[in-house]
Short mmCIF file of C-alpha atoms and ligand atoms in Angstrom, two decimals:
data_model
loop_
_atom_site.label_atom_id
_atom_site.label_comp_id
_atom_site.label_asym_id
_atom_site.label_seq_id
_atom_site.Cartn_x
_atom_site.Cartn_y
_atom_site.Cartn_z
CA UNK D 3 -135.73 45.90 35.41
CA UNK D 4 -134.05 46.24 38.79
CA UNK D 5 -130.30 45.52 39.17
CA UNK D 6 -129.10 42.74 41.34
CA UNK D 7 -126.55 44.07 43.49
CA UNK D 8 -124.77 40.68 44.04
CA UNK D 9 -124.25 40.76 40.52
CA UNK D 10 -124.42 44.06 38.58
CA UNK D 11 -122.73 42.88 35.87
CA UNK D 12 -125.04 40.06 34.54
CA UNK D 13 -126.68 41.66 31.72
CA UNK D 14 -123.44 43.15 30.29
CA UNK D 15 -121.88 40.04 30.69
CA UNK D 16 -124.68 37.76 29.22
CA UNK D 17 -124.93 39.86 25.96
CA UNK D 18 -121.10 39.81 25.61
CA UNK D 19 -120.34 43.70 26.34
CA UNK D 20 -118.12 45.32 28.96
CA UNK D 21 -118.95 47.76 31.58
CA UNK D 22 -116.76 50.49 32.11
CA UNK D 23 -115.66 51.76 35.73
CA UNK D 24 -115.66 55.49 35.53
CA UNK D 25 -113.20 57.23 37.87
CA UNK D 26 -112.59 61.25 37.45
CA UNK D 27 -109.31 60.78 35.71
CA UNK D 28 -109.73 57.31 34.43
CA UNK D 29 -112.22 54.92 32.61
CA UNK D 30 -111.65 51.36 33.24
CA UNK D 31 -113.28 48.47 30.95
CA UNK D 32 -114.09 45.44 33.03
CA UNK D 33 -113.41 41.79 31.61
CA UNK D 34 -116.53 40.02 32.81
CA UNK D 35 -116.66 36.43 31.29
CA UNK D 36 -115.05 33.60 32.96
CA UNK D 37 -113.19 32.18 30.36
CA UNK D 38 -111.79 35.93 29.23
CA UNK D 39 -110.95 36.73 32.77
CA UNK D 40 -109.13 33.78 32.93
CA UNK D 41 -107.06 33.87 30.10
CA UNK D 42 -106.21 37.75 30.73
CA UNK D 43 -104.78 36.46 34.51
CA UNK D 44 -102.49 34.08 32.78
CA UNK D 45 -101.37 36.47 30.32
CA UNK D 46 -99.30 39.03 32.11
CA UNK D 47 -97.14 40.02 29.16
CA UNK D 48 -100.33 42.05 28.08
CA UNK D 49 -101.99 42.30 31.34
CA UNK D 50 -99.13 43.65 33.37
CA UNK D 51 -99.09 44.03 37.28
CA UNK D 52 -95.71 45.96 37.14
CA UNK D 53 -97.34 49.30 38.44
CA UNK D 54 -97.00 50.35 41.97
CA UNK D 55 -100.40 51.30 43.38
CA UNK D 56 -102.29 50.79 40.38
CA UNK D 57 -103.19 46.93 40.57
CA UNK D 58 -106.02 47.86 43.13
CA UNK D 59 -109.07 49.85 41.89
CA UNK D 60 -109.43 52.79 42.60
CA UNK D 61 -105.68 53.20 42.72
CA UNK D 62 -104.06 53.71 46.21
CA UNK D 63 -101.06 56.47 45.49
CA UNK D 64 -102.86 58.59 48.13
CA UNK D 65 -102.81 56.04 50.75
CA UNK D 66 -99.46 54.52 50.35
CA UNK D 67 -96.02 55.13 48.75
CA UNK D 68 -94.81 51.82 48.63
CA UNK D 69 -95.04 49.22 45.73
CA UNK D 70 -96.78 46.00 47.35
CA UNK D 71 -95.01 42.68 46.78
CA UNK D 72 -95.57 40.25 45.22
CA UNK D 73 -98.74 41.61 43.79
CA UNK D 74 -97.58 44.75 41.96
CA UNK D 75 -94.75 43.19 39.93
CA UNK D 76 -94.55 40.76 36.95
CA UNK D 77 -92.70 37.30 36.54
CA UNK D 78 -89.99 36.84 36.65
CA UNK D 79 -89.21 39.01 39.79
CA UNK D 80 -92.64 38.19 41.02
CA UNK D 81 -91.77 34.44 41.17
CA UNK D 82 -88.85 35.08 43.41
CA UNK D 83 -90.82 37.08 45.69
CA UNK D 84 -93.49 34.79 45.68
CA UNK D 85 -91.24 31.95 46.78
CA UNK D 86 -89.62 34.05 49.64
CA UNK D 87 -92.85 34.51 51.38
CA UNK D 88 -94.67 31.06 50.53
CA UNK D 89 -93.30 29.22 53.66
CA UNK D 90 -95.61 31.59 55.92
CA UNK D 91 -98.74 31.48 53.73
CA UNK D 92 -98.48 27.97 53.48
CA UNK D 93 -98.78 27.53 57.32
CA UNK D 94 -102.46 27.14 57.41
CA UNK D 95 -102.07 23.76 55.57
CA UNK D 96 -99.89 22.32 58.60
CA UNK D 97 -102.49 19.92 60.43
CA UNK D 98 -101.59 21.69 63.79
CA UNK D 99 -103.14 24.81 62.54
CA UNK D 100 -106.90 23.70 62.48
CA UNK D 101 -107.17 23.09 65.98
CA UNK D 102 -105.55 26.67 66.97
CA UNK D 103 -107.92 28.64 64.40
CA UNK D 104 -111.05 26.55 65.66
CA UNK D 105 -110.04 27.30 69.32
CA UNK D 106 -110.44 31.09 68.45
CA UNK D 107 -113.72 30.27 66.90
CA UNK D 108 -114.78 28.59 69.97
CA UNK D 109 -113.79 31.52 72.32
CA UNK D 110 -116.12 33.76 69.97
CA UNK D 111 -118.89 31.51 69.84
CA UNK D 112 -118.75 31.37 73.49
CA UNK D 113 -119.02 35.03 73.94
CA UNK D 114 -121.73 35.40 71.39
CA UNK D 115 -124.18 32.76 73.09
CA UNK D 116 -123.87 34.63 76.27
CA UNK D 117 -125.08 38.13 74.55
CA UNK D 118 -128.67 38.47 73.19
CA UNK D 119 -127.04 39.45 69.61
CA UNK D 120 -123.47 40.23 68.29
CA UNK D 121 -122.32 42.72 65.39
CA UNK D 122 -120.80 39.58 63.49
CA UNK D 123 -118.60 42.40 61.46
CA UNK D 124 -116.93 44.07 64.58
CA UNK D 125 -117.46 41.67 67.03
CA UNK D 126 -116.79 37.98 65.43
CA UNK D 127 -115.13 38.32 62.10
CA UNK D 128 -112.86 41.20 62.66
CA UNK D 129 -111.32 39.58 65.85
CA UNK D 130 -111.05 36.41 64.25
CA UNK D 131 -109.33 37.42 61.08
CA UNK D 132 -106.89 39.14 63.38
CA UNK D 133 -106.19 36.82 65.96
CA UNK D 134 -105.88 34.13 63.19
CA UNK D 135 -103.29 36.21 61.55
CA UNK D 136 -101.15 36.09 64.60
CA UNK D 137 -101.01 32.33 63.82
CA UNK D 138 -100.03 33.08 60.14
CA UNK D 139 -97.28 35.27 60.95
CA UNK D 140 -96.27 33.46 64.10
CA UNK D 141 -96.61 36.51 66.24
CA UNK D 142 -97.76 36.78 69.80
CA UNK D 143 -101.51 36.80 70.40
CA UNK D 144 -101.38 40.23 71.91
CA UNK D 145 -100.54 41.84 68.83
CA UNK D 146 -104.11 41.04 67.67
CA UNK D 147 -105.38 43.68 69.99
CA UNK D 148 -103.94 46.50 68.17
CA UNK D 149 -104.97 45.08 65.07
CA UNK D 150 -108.47 44.79 65.71
CA UNK D 151 -108.46 48.32 67.49
CA UNK D 152 -107.81 49.62 64.03
CA UNK D 153 -111.25 48.82 63.33
CA UNK D 154 -112.91 47.31 60.35
CA UNK D 155 -112.47 49.84 57.52
CA UNK D 156 -108.58 50.36 57.81
CA UNK D 157 -106.74 50.94 54.62
CA UNK D 158 -109.52 49.44 52.30
CA UNK D 159 -107.71 47.54 49.41
CA UNK D 160 -110.31 48.04 46.50
CA UNK D 161 -113.01 49.82 48.31
CA UNK D 162 -114.48 52.88 48.10
CA UNK D 163 -113.01 55.09 50.62
CA UNK D 164 -109.49 55.28 51.45
CA UNK D 165 -108.52 56.46 54.75
CA UNK D 166 -105.32 58.03 54.88
CA UNK D 167 -104.73 58.29 58.80
CA UNK D 168 -105.52 54.71 59.26
CA UNK D 169 -103.11 53.82 56.62
CA UNK D 170 -100.53 56.02 58.26
CA UNK D 171 -101.27 53.77 61.30
CA UNK D 172 -100.07 50.56 59.13
CA UNK D 173 -96.86 52.28 58.00
CA UNK D 174 -96.09 53.38 61.55
CA UNK D 175 -96.51 49.70 62.72
CA UNK D 176 -94.78 48.16 59.94
CA UNK D 177 -91.83 50.56 60.37
CA UNK D 178 -91.72 49.59 64.31
CA UNK D 179 -91.97 45.83 63.81
CA UNK D 180 -89.01 45.72 61.16
CA UNK D 181 -87.27 47.82 63.56
CA UNK D 182 -87.77 45.59 66.37
CA UNK D 183 -87.21 42.36 64.27
CA UNK D 184 -83.96 44.02 63.38
CA UNK D 185 -82.73 44.51 66.85
CA UNK D 186 -84.31 41.62 68.35
CA UNK D 187 -84.97 38.92 65.44
CA UNK D 188 -87.29 35.98 66.33
CA UNK D 189 -88.84 33.35 64.34
CA UNK D 190 -91.75 35.87 63.23
CA UNK D 191 -92.65 37.15 59.79
CA UNK D 192 -90.91 40.41 60.06
CA UNK D 193 -87.51 38.67 61.35
CA UNK D 194 -87.96 36.20 58.41
CA UNK D 195 -88.15 39.22 56.16
CA UNK D 196 -84.71 40.40 57.19
CA UNK D 197 -83.44 36.68 56.65
CA UNK D 198 -84.87 36.60 53.33
CA UNK D 199 -82.38 36.26 50.29
CA UNK D 200 -83.68 37.71 47.00
CA UNK D 201 -81.40 37.21 43.85
CA UNK D 202 -78.53 36.61 46.49
CA UNK D 203 -79.16 39.64 48.72
CA UNK D 204 -81.10 40.80 51.20
CA UNK D 205 -84.48 42.47 50.93
CA UNK D 206 -84.31 46.41 51.17
CA UNK D 207 -86.60 47.97 53.71
CA UNK D 208 -88.90 49.26 51.03
CA UNK D 209 -89.39 45.75 49.59
CA UNK D 210 -89.92 44.48 53.28
CA UNK D 211 -92.51 47.12 53.62
CA UNK D 212 -94.47 46.25 50.43
CA UNK D 213 -94.80 42.67 51.48
CA UNK D 214 -95.82 43.56 54.87
CA UNK D 215 -98.19 46.28 53.58
CA UNK D 216 -99.93 43.77 51.40
CA UNK D 217 -99.93 40.79 53.82
CA UNK D 218 -101.86 43.04 56.21
CA UNK D 219 -104.24 45.03 53.95
CA UNK D 220 -105.26 42.03 51.63
CA UNK D 221 -106.36 39.73 54.01
CA UNK D 222 -108.38 41.84 55.95
CA UNK D 223 -111.62 43.15 54.56
CA UNK D 224 -111.47 39.95 52.52
CA UNK D 225 -111.85 37.54 55.14
CA UNK D 226 -114.06 39.51 57.36
CA UNK D 227 -116.64 39.92 54.49
CA UNK D 228 -116.17 36.04 53.67
CA UNK D 229 -117.05 35.31 57.15
CA UNK D 230 -119.79 37.97 57.41
CA UNK D 231 -121.37 37.04 54.31
CA UNK D 232 -121.51 33.33 55.35
CA UNK D 233 -122.86 33.79 58.64
CA UNK D 234 -125.59 36.28 57.23
CA UNK D 235 -126.52 33.60 54.61
CA UNK D 236 -126.99 30.79 56.96
CA UNK D 237 -128.91 33.27 59.59
CA UNK D 238 -131.29 33.83 56.77
CA UNK D 239 -131.42 30.08 55.56
CA UNK D 240 -131.73 27.80 58.56
CA UNK D 241 -132.14 24.93 55.91
CA UNK D 242 -128.58 25.64 54.56
CA UNK D 243 -127.23 25.46 58.37
CA UNK D 244 -129.19 22.14 58.56
CA UNK D 245 -127.70 20.55 55.78
CA UNK D 246 -124.04 21.32 57.07
CA UNK D 247 -124.89 19.88 60.51
CA UNK D 248 -126.39 16.80 58.70
CA UNK D 249 -123.76 16.58 56.56
CA UNK D 250 -120.29 18.03 57.75
CA UNK D 251 -118.36 16.66 54.66
CA UNK D 252 -120.02 19.70 52.93
CA UNK D 253 -117.90 22.42 54.96
CA UNK D 254 -115.31 22.35 52.17
CA UNK D 255 -117.75 22.71 49.06
CA UNK D 256 -119.84 25.21 51.01
CA UNK D 257 -116.51 27.41 51.50
CA UNK D 258 -115.92 27.35 48.03
CA UNK D 259 -119.22 28.12 47.27
CA UNK D 260 -119.35 31.22 49.50
CA UNK D 261 -115.85 32.45 48.06
CA UNK D 262 -117.57 32.31 44.79
CA UNK D 263 -121.10 33.46 45.32
CA UNK D 264 -119.89 36.47 47.77
CA UNK D 265 -116.63 37.11 45.87
CA UNK D 266 -115.23 39.29 48.45
CA UNK D 267 -112.76 40.55 46.12
CA UNK D 268 -114.87 42.09 43.39
CA UNK D 269 -112.08 42.83 40.93
CA UNK D 270 -108.38 43.86 40.49
CA UNK D 271 -106.66 46.03 37.77
CA UNK D 272 -103.95 45.36 35.43
CA UNK D 273 -102.07 47.62 32.93
CA UNK D 274 -102.17 47.06 29.47
CA UNK D 275 -98.78 46.78 27.79
CA UNK D 276 -100.32 46.96 24.09
CA UNK D 277 -103.39 48.57 22.90
CA UNK D 278 -106.56 46.43 23.53
CA UNK D 279 -110.02 46.29 22.38
CA UNK D 280 -112.17 45.19 25.31
CA UNK D 281 -115.63 44.51 23.52
CA UNK D 282 -115.26 47.86 21.90
CA UNK D 283 -113.75 49.94 24.09
CA UNK D 284 -110.33 50.72 23.34
CA UNK D 285 -107.46 50.68 25.72
CA UNK D 286 -104.14 52.46 25.17
CA UNK D 287 -100.77 51.56 26.64
CA UNK D 288 -100.44 52.18 30.25
CA UNK D 289 -104.17 52.52 30.77
CA UNK D 290 -106.12 49.85 33.08
CA UNK D 291 -108.30 47.26 32.51
CA UNK D 292 -110.05 45.29 35.32
CA UNK D 293 -110.37 41.65 35.67
CA UNK D 294 -113.75 41.14 37.39
CA UNK D 295 -113.96 37.72 39.64
CA UNK D 296 -117.15 38.36 40.66
CA UNK D 297 -118.61 38.73 37.39
CA UNK D 298 -116.79 35.61 36.11
CA UNK D 299 -117.88 33.65 39.13
CA UNK D 300 -121.64 34.20 37.92
CA UNK D 301 -120.92 33.22 34.60
CA UNK D 302 -123.94 30.78 33.48
CA UNK D 303 -121.69 28.95 30.78
CA UNK D 304 -119.67 27.51 33.88
CA UNK D 305 -122.08 27.40 36.52
CA UNK D 306 -125.05 25.83 36.60
CA UNK D 307 -127.76 28.26 38.32
CA UNK D 308 -125.06 30.74 39.15
CA UNK D 309 -127.15 33.14 41.34
CA UNK D 310 -128.05 30.05 43.65
CA UNK D 311 -126.16 29.05 46.68
CA UNK D 312 -125.42 25.46 46.29
CA UNK D 313 -123.16 24.26 49.29
CA UNK D 314 -122.61 21.00 47.44
CA UNK D 315 -121.54 22.49 44.16
CA UNK D 316 -118.79 20.61 42.65
CA UNK D 317 -116.88 20.91 40.68
CA UNK D 318 -116.61 24.75 41.26
CA UNK D 319 -113.70 26.29 39.53
CA UNK D 320 -114.53 29.87 40.91
CA UNK D 321 -112.01 32.62 40.18
CA UNK D 322 -112.70 34.27 43.73
CA UNK D 323 -109.13 33.88 44.84
CA UNK D 324 -108.05 34.97 41.37
CA UNK D 325 -106.20 32.91 38.89
CA UNK D 326 -102.82 32.31 37.36
CA UNK D 327 -99.19 33.71 38.57
CA UNK D 328 -100.82 35.96 41.28
CA UNK D 329 -103.54 33.67 42.53
CA UNK D 330 -104.40 34.48 46.45
CA UNK D 331 -101.55 33.40 48.58
CA UNK D 332 -103.59 33.70 51.52
CA UNK D 333 -106.20 31.23 50.41
CA UNK D 334 -105.28 28.69 52.65
CA UNK D 335 -105.64 30.83 55.31
CA UNK D 336 -108.91 32.35 54.26
CA UNK D 337 -110.20 28.72 53.81
CA UNK D 338 -109.00 27.52 56.88
CA UNK D 339 -110.72 30.47 58.83
CA UNK D 340 -114.34 29.85 56.87
CA UNK D 341 -114.11 26.02 57.29
CA UNK D 342 -113.47 26.39 61.22
CA UNK D 343 -116.24 28.86 61.56
CA UNK D 344 -118.42 26.30 59.63
CA UNK D 345 -117.21 23.50 61.53
CA UNK D 346 -117.71 24.92 65.08
CA UNK D 347 -120.92 26.59 64.08
CA UNK D 348 -122.48 23.21 63.19
CA UNK D 349 -121.09 21.75 66.26
CA UNK D 350 -122.25 24.15 68.71
CA UNK D 351 -124.64 26.44 67.64
CA UNK D 352 -128.26 25.10 67.04
CA UNK D 353 -129.90 28.26 65.61
CA UNK D 354 -128.76 31.59 64.13
CA UNK D 355 -131.03 34.52 64.02
CA UNK D 356 -130.69 37.58 62.08
CA UNK D 357 -131.82 40.62 64.30
CA UNK D 358 -130.58 43.65 61.89
CA UNK D 359 -128.12 44.01 58.78
CA UNK D 360 -126.96 46.83 56.64
CA UNK D 361 -125.59 45.78 53.53
CA UNK D 362 -122.13 47.16 52.34
CA UNK D 363 -122.25 48.69 49.04
CA UNK D 364 -119.04 48.74 47.01
CA UNK D 365 -118.70 51.65 44.39
CA UNK D 366 -117.33 50.76 41.39
CA UNK D 367 -116.71 53.87 39.14
CA UNK D 368 -120.71 54.36 38.88
CA UNK D 369 -121.59 50.71 39.47
CA UNK D 370 -122.99 49.34 42.94
CA UNK D 371 -122.09 45.93 44.33
CA UNK D 372 -123.24 44.25 47.55
CA UNK D 373 -120.02 43.18 49.62
CA UNK D 374 -120.46 42.08 53.09
CA UNK D 375 -122.28 44.06 55.90
CA UNK D 376 -121.66 47.49 57.35
CA UNK D 377 -123.13 45.59 60.60
CA UNK D 378 -124.86 42.41 60.93
CA UNK D 379 -126.30 41.51 64.25
CA UNK D 380 -127.23 37.89 65.01
CA UNK D 381 -128.35 35.93 67.64
CA UNK D 382 -126.39 32.73 68.39
CA UNK D 383 -128.42 29.92 70.27
CA UNK D 384 -126.93 27.11 71.63
CA UNK B 13 -110.96 -1.75 47.55
CA UNK B 14 -108.98 -0.90 44.40
CA UNK B 15 -105.25 -0.01 45.10
CA UNK B 16 -103.62 3.18 44.03
CA UNK B 17 -99.80 3.45 43.58
CA UNK B 18 -98.31 6.91 44.61
CA UNK B 19 -94.98 7.33 43.46
CA UNK B 20 -93.19 10.31 45.04
CA UNK B 21 -90.79 12.73 42.98
CA UNK B 22 -87.84 10.98 45.15
CA UNK B 23 -89.02 7.50 43.85
CA UNK B 24 -90.52 6.12 47.00
CA UNK B 25 -93.69 4.59 46.70
CA UNK B 26 -97.03 4.26 48.71
CA UNK B 27 -99.81 1.68 47.87
CA UNK B 28 -103.10 2.96 49.07
CA UNK B 29 -106.20 1.46 48.99
CA UNK B 30 -108.74 3.80 48.04
CA UNK B 31 -112.85 2.93 48.04
CA UNK B 32 -114.80 3.25 44.81
CA UNK B 33 -116.13 6.81 44.26
CA UNK B 34 -113.47 8.36 46.26
CA UNK B 35 -110.87 10.40 44.32
CA UNK B 36 -107.31 9.92 43.79
CA UNK B 37 -106.63 13.39 45.86
CA UNK B 38 -108.68 12.03 48.72
CA UNK B 39 -106.50 8.97 48.98
CA UNK B 40 -103.54 10.86 49.18
CA UNK B 41 -104.51 13.43 51.80
CA UNK B 42 -106.19 10.90 53.92
CA UNK B 43 -103.08 9.14 54.00
CA UNK B 44 -100.76 12.20 54.55
CA UNK B 45 -99.03 12.39 51.10
CA UNK B 46 -97.85 15.76 51.43
CA UNK B 47 -97.01 16.00 47.66
CA UNK B 48 -100.63 16.78 47.06
CA UNK B 49 -101.68 19.89 48.77
CA UNK B 50 -105.38 20.36 47.44
CA UNK B 51 -106.05 23.57 48.94
CA UNK B 52 -109.79 23.88 47.58
CA UNK B 53 -110.47 20.57 48.80
CA UNK B 54 -111.34 18.97 45.33
CA UNK B 55 -113.60 22.12 43.90
CA UNK B 56 -111.17 21.96 40.82
CA UNK B 57 -110.46 25.75 41.61
CA UNK B 58 -106.75 25.28 43.06
CA UNK B 59 -104.61 23.05 40.82
CA UNK B 60 -102.52 21.87 43.82
CA UNK B 61 -103.49 18.29 43.61
CA UNK B 62 -101.55 18.10 40.38
CA UNK B 63 -100.16 14.59 39.42
CA UNK B 64 -98.80 12.57 36.45
CA UNK B 65 -100.85 9.50 35.53
CA UNK B 66 -98.50 6.81 34.50
CA UNK B 67 -98.22 6.12 30.94
CA UNK B 68 -99.63 2.61 30.90
CA UNK B 69 -102.76 3.95 32.48
CA UNK B 70 -103.42 7.04 30.62
CA UNK B 71 -105.79 5.42 28.00
CA UNK B 72 -107.74 4.00 30.88
CA UNK B 73 -108.53 7.07 33.08
CA UNK B 74 -111.56 8.83 31.74
CA UNK B 75 -110.26 12.06 30.06
CA UNK B 76 -110.09 15.36 31.61
CA UNK B 77 -113.15 17.65 31.08
CA UNK B 78 -112.85 21.42 30.00
CA UNK B 79 -112.64 22.65 33.37
CA UNK B 80 -109.98 20.68 34.69
CA UNK B 81 -107.95 20.96 31.45
CA UNK B 82 -108.05 24.62 31.59
CA UNK B 83 -107.02 24.68 35.46
CA UNK B 84 -104.27 22.21 34.84
CA UNK B 85 -102.54 25.23 32.80
CA UNK B 86 -102.00 26.76 36.01
CA UNK B 87 -100.35 23.55 37.53
CA UNK B 88 -96.61 23.79 38.19
CA UNK B 89 -94.87 21.82 35.18
CA UNK B 90 -97.48 20.27 33.32
CA UNK B 91 -96.73 17.60 31.17
CA UNK B 92 -98.15 14.52 29.37
CA UNK B 93 -100.42 12.68 31.78
CA UNK B 94 -100.81 15.72 33.82
CA UNK B 95 -104.13 15.34 35.51
CA UNK B 96 -105.87 17.08 38.95
CA UNK B 97 -106.07 14.08 41.29
CA UNK B 98 -109.25 15.35 42.61
CA UNK B 99 -110.95 15.13 39.34
CA UNK B 100 -109.99 11.31 38.94
CA UNK B 101 -112.62 8.87 40.81
CA UNK B 102 -111.64 5.85 41.65
CA UNK B 103 -113.47 2.71 40.19
CA UNK B 104 -112.88 -1.01 39.99
CA UNK B 105 -111.54 -0.53 36.47
CA UNK B 106 -108.70 1.74 38.07
CA UNK B 107 -107.42 -1.08 40.33
CA UNK B 108 -103.82 -0.77 40.17
CA UNK B 109 -103.56 2.87 39.11
CA UNK B 110 -100.09 4.32 39.03
CA UNK B 111 -99.81 8.05 39.30
CA UNK B 112 -96.33 10.10 39.82
CA UNK B 113 -96.37 13.06 42.14
CA UNK B 114 -94.45 16.22 41.60
CA UNK B 115 -91.73 17.54 43.44
CA UNK B 116 -93.81 20.46 44.59
CA UNK B 117 -97.30 22.18 43.76
CA UNK B 118 -95.77 25.46 44.06
C1 HEM C 10 -111.48 35.40 51.38
C2 HEM C 10 -110.68 36.26 51.67
C3 HEM C 10 -109.48 36.65 50.43
C4 HEM C 10 -109.89 36.59 48.96
C5 HEM C 10 -111.35 36.87 48.35
C6 HEM C 10 -108.67 37.20 48.17
C7 HEM C 10 -108.74 37.46 47.04
C8 HEM C 10 -107.54 37.70 46.40
C9 HEM C 10 -107.42 37.69 44.94
C10 HEM C 10 -108.40 38.01 43.99
C11 HEM C 10 -106.19 37.96 44.66
C12 HEM C 10 -105.29 38.22 43.33
C13 HEM C 10 -104.80 39.41 42.92
C14 HEM C 10 -104.11 39.47 41.31
O1 HEM C 10 -104.62 38.78 40.53
O2 HEM C 10 -103.66 40.26 41.17
C15 HEM C 10 -105.35 37.69 45.77
C16 HEM C 10 -104.04 37.60 46.11
C17 HEM C 10 -103.35 38.09 46.81
N1 HEM C 10 -103.81 37.75 48.34
FE1 HEM C 10 -106.04 37.34 48.67
N2 HEM C 10 -107.73 37.04 49.16
C18 HEM C 10 -108.16 36.82 50.55
C19 HEM C 10 -107.43 36.59 51.69
C20 HEM C 10 -106.03 36.88 51.65
C21 HEM C 10 -105.40 36.57 52.93
C22 HEM C 10 -105.97 36.19 54.25
C23 HEM C 10 -104.14 37.12 52.72
C24 HEM C 10 -102.89 37.15 53.45
C25 HEM C 10 -103.11 37.01 55.01
C26 HEM C 10 -104.15 37.52 51.22
C27 HEM C 10 -103.09 37.75 50.85
C28 HEM C 10 -102.77 37.75 49.24
C29 HEM C 10 -101.50 38.31 48.49
C30 HEM C 10 -100.08 38.07 49.34
C31 HEM C 10 -101.73 38.12 47.39
C32 HEM C 10 -100.88 38.36 46.18
C33 HEM C 10 -100.05 37.16 45.31
C34 HEM C 10 -99.41 37.48 44.16
O3 HEM C 10 -99.29 38.67 43.64
O4 HEM C 10 -98.63 36.37 43.77
N3 HEM C 10 -105.36 37.16 50.62
N4 HEM C 10 -106.12 37.55 46.93
S1 FES C 11 -107.76 19.90 45.08
FE1 FES C 11 -108.00 22.02 44.26
S2 FES C 11 -107.96 21.42 41.99
FE2 FES C 11 -107.87 19.56 42.92
#
């Protein structure tokens, strides 16, 4: 039987086993079922995030020194860090944000329609993600040019190839911006980090760097993969595009369904605080386990016909944005970007035609999963 | 159209006509009631549309299913009457429904 690379966990999940992600110095059993992933995500006392560079799989100690915040810390500190950054991450919920993101989509669609085809990954999703981030962080639009120039594969979190040199570019950039904001404060994200009060004191440079690092790294590949996967799907399924055009009220449910089906973040690590047994795999204290959102999102005990994309799926209790205390802070941004793409697409584009596509494959310690595209050329017609 | 009364954390009240078949969440969002964030737009995957059904209405509102019950564990300060407002569909029987809104969804 060939393995469906969009869901390589199926057989193990359905026979109630685990799969182990094997790295040279580490074996990481994966939790695969929806209910069990949820329970583990909430049980931070057992499945701890208090582990610098070890929440992503593979771990990232070779590409960064700093502890990412708030993701690599447990409650109660986690709760306080999270509160500090929440106002920025909630900016997309403000109704004035949607027109701004839609305008970004419009510019990119107009450009795309003048060409015979565009690489949706590098020429659409990447610039969109970077430009949208200026609005989230309240920074000048010009900054996005530099972020775009870093390319699609900068400092992957949870991916396979980790690029030390590129990661160095991010570190230097964050350092510069924190210096700039200290000398010349404004109303931007970096300036607010200087103003923030944590337990009655200001943040240390290290804490500010850890927050900024996650903000830039966490929301990059994920949004790019979501947008590319969504557009790739619509190019291959003209009926789905038609369905959205006839019923734009499906845009929200379609966005959730794309997050579920494509699960841009496959999984995330936790460190065991006591010995565990993951379906027969022993886990010692301080060893890691994986919470596999992508597998949970295909659990047939929760989702009817889980391998089908149903744009009107509702309810859709997917775990694509995680679950529990660490659930994705960037979810409002990701949702707004995807919804804006779909909204302007159905209003302005008549057909999408797939020209060429090269699937990206995530290597998960011996397991392969499709996550987004290396390149995806699509023709957008008016 | 059935009337739904939303009582905000500060005690202020909004009476809103919500179409049969719409959800209590939608009624709030369409009328700029900020205490319902509803990030996921009603997919039952965010728990930011949490509300408390008034005691007098708890027996009349159809109970939460398993999906909602599990999701409610992620809501801020769950208590008796806690529901996800996107999972309560307005019907004629719910005319006059009273829900209390939390101070914050975060
Ligand atoms: C489709 C896009 C996205 C997906 C699928 C995604 C997925 C996730 C997941 C699964 C988690 C949970 C991690 C855990 O449990 O340890 C998470 C956390 C997080 N994400 Fe996202 N993310 C996306 C977009 C973004 C964006 C755009 C940003 C920022 C601009 C962002 C920032 C964060 C942050 C800061 C956290 C940590 C929250 C905490 O620890 O409290 N994400 N994300
Ligand atoms: S709106 Fe997200 S769970 Fe109700």
